[in-house]
Short mmCIF file of N, CA and C in Angstrom, two decimals:
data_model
loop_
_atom_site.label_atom_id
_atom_site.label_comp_id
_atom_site.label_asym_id
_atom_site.label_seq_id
_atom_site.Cartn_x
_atom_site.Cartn_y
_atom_site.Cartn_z
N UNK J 15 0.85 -1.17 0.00
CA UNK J 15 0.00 0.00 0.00
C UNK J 15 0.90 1.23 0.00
N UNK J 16 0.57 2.22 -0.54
CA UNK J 16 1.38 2.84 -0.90
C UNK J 16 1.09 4.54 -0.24
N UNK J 17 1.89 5.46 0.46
CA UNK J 17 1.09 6.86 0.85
C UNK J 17 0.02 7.31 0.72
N UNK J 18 -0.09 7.84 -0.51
CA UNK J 18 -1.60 7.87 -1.10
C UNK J 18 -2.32 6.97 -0.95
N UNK J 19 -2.57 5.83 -0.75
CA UNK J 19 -3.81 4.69 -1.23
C UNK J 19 -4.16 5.19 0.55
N UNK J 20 -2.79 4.62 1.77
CA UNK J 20 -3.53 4.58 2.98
C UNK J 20 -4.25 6.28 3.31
N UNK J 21 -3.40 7.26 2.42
CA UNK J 21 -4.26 8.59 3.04
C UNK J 21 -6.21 8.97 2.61
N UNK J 22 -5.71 7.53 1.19
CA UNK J 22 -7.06 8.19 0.89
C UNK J 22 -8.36 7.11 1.28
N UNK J 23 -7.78 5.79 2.00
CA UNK J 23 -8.62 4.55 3.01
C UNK J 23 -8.81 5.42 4.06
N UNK J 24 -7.59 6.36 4.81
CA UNK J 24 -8.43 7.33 5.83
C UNK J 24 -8.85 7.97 5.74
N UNK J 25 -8.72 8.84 4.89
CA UNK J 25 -9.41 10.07 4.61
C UNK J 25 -10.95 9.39 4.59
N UNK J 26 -11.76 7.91 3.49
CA UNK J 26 -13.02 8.09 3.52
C UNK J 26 -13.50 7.49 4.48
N UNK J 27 -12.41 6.59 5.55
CA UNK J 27 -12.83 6.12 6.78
C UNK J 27 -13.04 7.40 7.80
N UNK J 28 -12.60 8.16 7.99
CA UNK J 28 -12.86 9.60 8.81
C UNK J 28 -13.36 10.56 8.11
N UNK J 29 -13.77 11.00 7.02
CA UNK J 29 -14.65 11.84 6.28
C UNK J 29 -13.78 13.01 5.96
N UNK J 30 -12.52 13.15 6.17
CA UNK J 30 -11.66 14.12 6.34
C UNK J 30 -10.95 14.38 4.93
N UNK J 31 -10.70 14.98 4.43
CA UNK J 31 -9.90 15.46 3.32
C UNK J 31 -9.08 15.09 2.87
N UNK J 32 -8.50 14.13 1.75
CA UNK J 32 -7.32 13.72 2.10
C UNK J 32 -5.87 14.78 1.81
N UNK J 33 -5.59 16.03 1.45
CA UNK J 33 -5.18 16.85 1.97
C UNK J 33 -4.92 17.20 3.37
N UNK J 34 -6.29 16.78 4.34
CA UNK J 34 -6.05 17.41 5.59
C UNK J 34 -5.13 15.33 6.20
N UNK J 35 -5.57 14.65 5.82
CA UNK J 35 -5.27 13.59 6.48
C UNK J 35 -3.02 13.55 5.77
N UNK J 36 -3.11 13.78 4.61
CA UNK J 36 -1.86 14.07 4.51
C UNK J 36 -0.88 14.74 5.27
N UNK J 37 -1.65 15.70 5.71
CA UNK J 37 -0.56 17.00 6.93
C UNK J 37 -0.74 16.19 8.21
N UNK J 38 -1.31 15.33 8.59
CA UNK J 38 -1.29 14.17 9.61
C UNK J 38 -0.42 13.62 9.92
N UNK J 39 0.19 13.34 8.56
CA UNK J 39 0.93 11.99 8.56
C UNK J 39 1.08 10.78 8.96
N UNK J 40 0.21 10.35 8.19
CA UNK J 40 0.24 8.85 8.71
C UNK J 40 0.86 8.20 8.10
N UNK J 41 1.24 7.34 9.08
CA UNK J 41 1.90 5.94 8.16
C UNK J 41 1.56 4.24 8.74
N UNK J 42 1.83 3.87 7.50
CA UNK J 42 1.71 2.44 7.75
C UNK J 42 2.32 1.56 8.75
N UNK J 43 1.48 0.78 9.29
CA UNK J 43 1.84 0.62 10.62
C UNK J 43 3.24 -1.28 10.39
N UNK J 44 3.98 -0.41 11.13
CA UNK J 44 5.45 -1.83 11.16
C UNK J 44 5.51 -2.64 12.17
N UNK J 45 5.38 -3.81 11.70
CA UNK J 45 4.88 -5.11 12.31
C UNK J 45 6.31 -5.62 12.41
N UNK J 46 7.43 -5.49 12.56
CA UNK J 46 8.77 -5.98 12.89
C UNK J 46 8.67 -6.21 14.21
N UNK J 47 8.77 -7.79 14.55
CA UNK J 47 9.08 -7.82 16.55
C UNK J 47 9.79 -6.94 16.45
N UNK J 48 9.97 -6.83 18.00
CA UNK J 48 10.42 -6.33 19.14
C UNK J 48 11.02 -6.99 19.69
N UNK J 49 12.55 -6.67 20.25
CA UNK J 49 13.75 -7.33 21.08
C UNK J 49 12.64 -7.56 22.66
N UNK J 50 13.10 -8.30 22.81
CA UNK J 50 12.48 -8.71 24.60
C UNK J 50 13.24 -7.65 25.38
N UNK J 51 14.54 -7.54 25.17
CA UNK J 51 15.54 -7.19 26.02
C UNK J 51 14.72 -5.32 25.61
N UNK J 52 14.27 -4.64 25.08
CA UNK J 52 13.85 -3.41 24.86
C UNK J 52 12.73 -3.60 25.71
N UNK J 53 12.12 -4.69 25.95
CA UNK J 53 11.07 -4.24 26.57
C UNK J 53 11.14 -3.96 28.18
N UNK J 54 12.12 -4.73 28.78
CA UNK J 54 11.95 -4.26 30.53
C UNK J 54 13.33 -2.88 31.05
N UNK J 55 12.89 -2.50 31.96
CA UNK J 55 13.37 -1.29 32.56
C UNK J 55 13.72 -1.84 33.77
N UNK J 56 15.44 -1.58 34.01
CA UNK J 56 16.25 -1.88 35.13
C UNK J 56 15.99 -0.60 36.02
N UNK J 57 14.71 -1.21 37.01
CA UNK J 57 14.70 0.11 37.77
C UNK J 57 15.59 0.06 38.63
N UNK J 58 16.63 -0.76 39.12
CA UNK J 58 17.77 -0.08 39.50
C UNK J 58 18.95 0.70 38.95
N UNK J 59 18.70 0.56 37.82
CA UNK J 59 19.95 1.31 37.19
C UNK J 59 19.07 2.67 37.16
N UNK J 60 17.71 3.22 36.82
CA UNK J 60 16.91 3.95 37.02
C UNK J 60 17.19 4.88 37.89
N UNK J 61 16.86 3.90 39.47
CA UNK J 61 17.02 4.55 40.54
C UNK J 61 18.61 5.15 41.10
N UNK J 62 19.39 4.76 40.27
CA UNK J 62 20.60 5.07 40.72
C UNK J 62 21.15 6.69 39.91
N UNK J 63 20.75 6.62 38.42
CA UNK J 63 20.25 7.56 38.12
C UNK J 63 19.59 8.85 38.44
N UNK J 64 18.38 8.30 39.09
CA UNK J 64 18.00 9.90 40.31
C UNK J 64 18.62 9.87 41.84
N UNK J 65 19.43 9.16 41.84
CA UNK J 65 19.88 8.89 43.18
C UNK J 65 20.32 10.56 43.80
N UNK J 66 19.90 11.33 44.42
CA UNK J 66 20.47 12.16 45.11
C UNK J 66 20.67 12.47 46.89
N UNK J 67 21.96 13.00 47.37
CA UNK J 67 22.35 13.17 48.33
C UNK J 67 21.33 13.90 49.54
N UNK J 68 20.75 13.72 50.47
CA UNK J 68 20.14 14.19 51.22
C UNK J 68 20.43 15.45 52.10
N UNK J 69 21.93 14.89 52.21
CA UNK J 69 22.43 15.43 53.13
C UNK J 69 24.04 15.78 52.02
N UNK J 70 24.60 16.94 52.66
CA UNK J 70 26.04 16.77 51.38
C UNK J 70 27.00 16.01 52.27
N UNK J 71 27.40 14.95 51.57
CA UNK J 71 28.06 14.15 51.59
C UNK J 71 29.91 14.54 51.95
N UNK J 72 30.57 13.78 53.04
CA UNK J 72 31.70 14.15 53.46
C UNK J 72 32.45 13.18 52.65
N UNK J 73 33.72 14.10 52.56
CA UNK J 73 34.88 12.76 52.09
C UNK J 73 35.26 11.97 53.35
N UNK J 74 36.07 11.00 52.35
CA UNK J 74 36.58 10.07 54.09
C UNK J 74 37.48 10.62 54.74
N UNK J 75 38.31 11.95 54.11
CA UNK J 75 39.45 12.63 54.96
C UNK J 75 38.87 13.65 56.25
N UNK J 76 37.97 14.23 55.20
CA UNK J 76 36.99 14.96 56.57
C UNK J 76 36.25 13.86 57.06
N UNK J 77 35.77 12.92 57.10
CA UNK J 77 35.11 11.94 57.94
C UNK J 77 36.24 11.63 58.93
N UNK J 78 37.06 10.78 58.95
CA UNK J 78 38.42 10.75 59.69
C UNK J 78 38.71 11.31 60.76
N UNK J 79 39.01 13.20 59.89
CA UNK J 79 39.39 14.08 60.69
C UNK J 79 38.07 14.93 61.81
N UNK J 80 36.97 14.16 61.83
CA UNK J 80 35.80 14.61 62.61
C UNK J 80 36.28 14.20 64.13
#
């Protein structure tokens, strides 16, 4: 199917122009799997990411020298 053919299947499926459905842009939809590994989120690597200090943090020389 080709640009035109799907702008003008939407255009008379939505009543819309196919001019106006062109400035849309649609496109044909890509059916290529998907890696597994794209699909989950290491929320620890996440959380380490927003990890911020509560308090400001001492070195161990000033820790030491406390």
């Amino acid at each position: 199917m080709t640009q035109n053919d799907l702008n003008r299947a939407i255009a008379r499926a939505t009543g819309e122009t196919v001019n106006e459905i062109s400035h849309l842009g649609f496109q044909p939809l890509n059916l290529e799997p998907v890696d597994a590994e794209d699909r989950f989120i290491d929320w620890d690597a996440v959380q380490l990411e927003r990890n911020i200090a509560v308090f400001e943090q001492r070195s161990a020389e000033e820790f030491c020298a406390a």
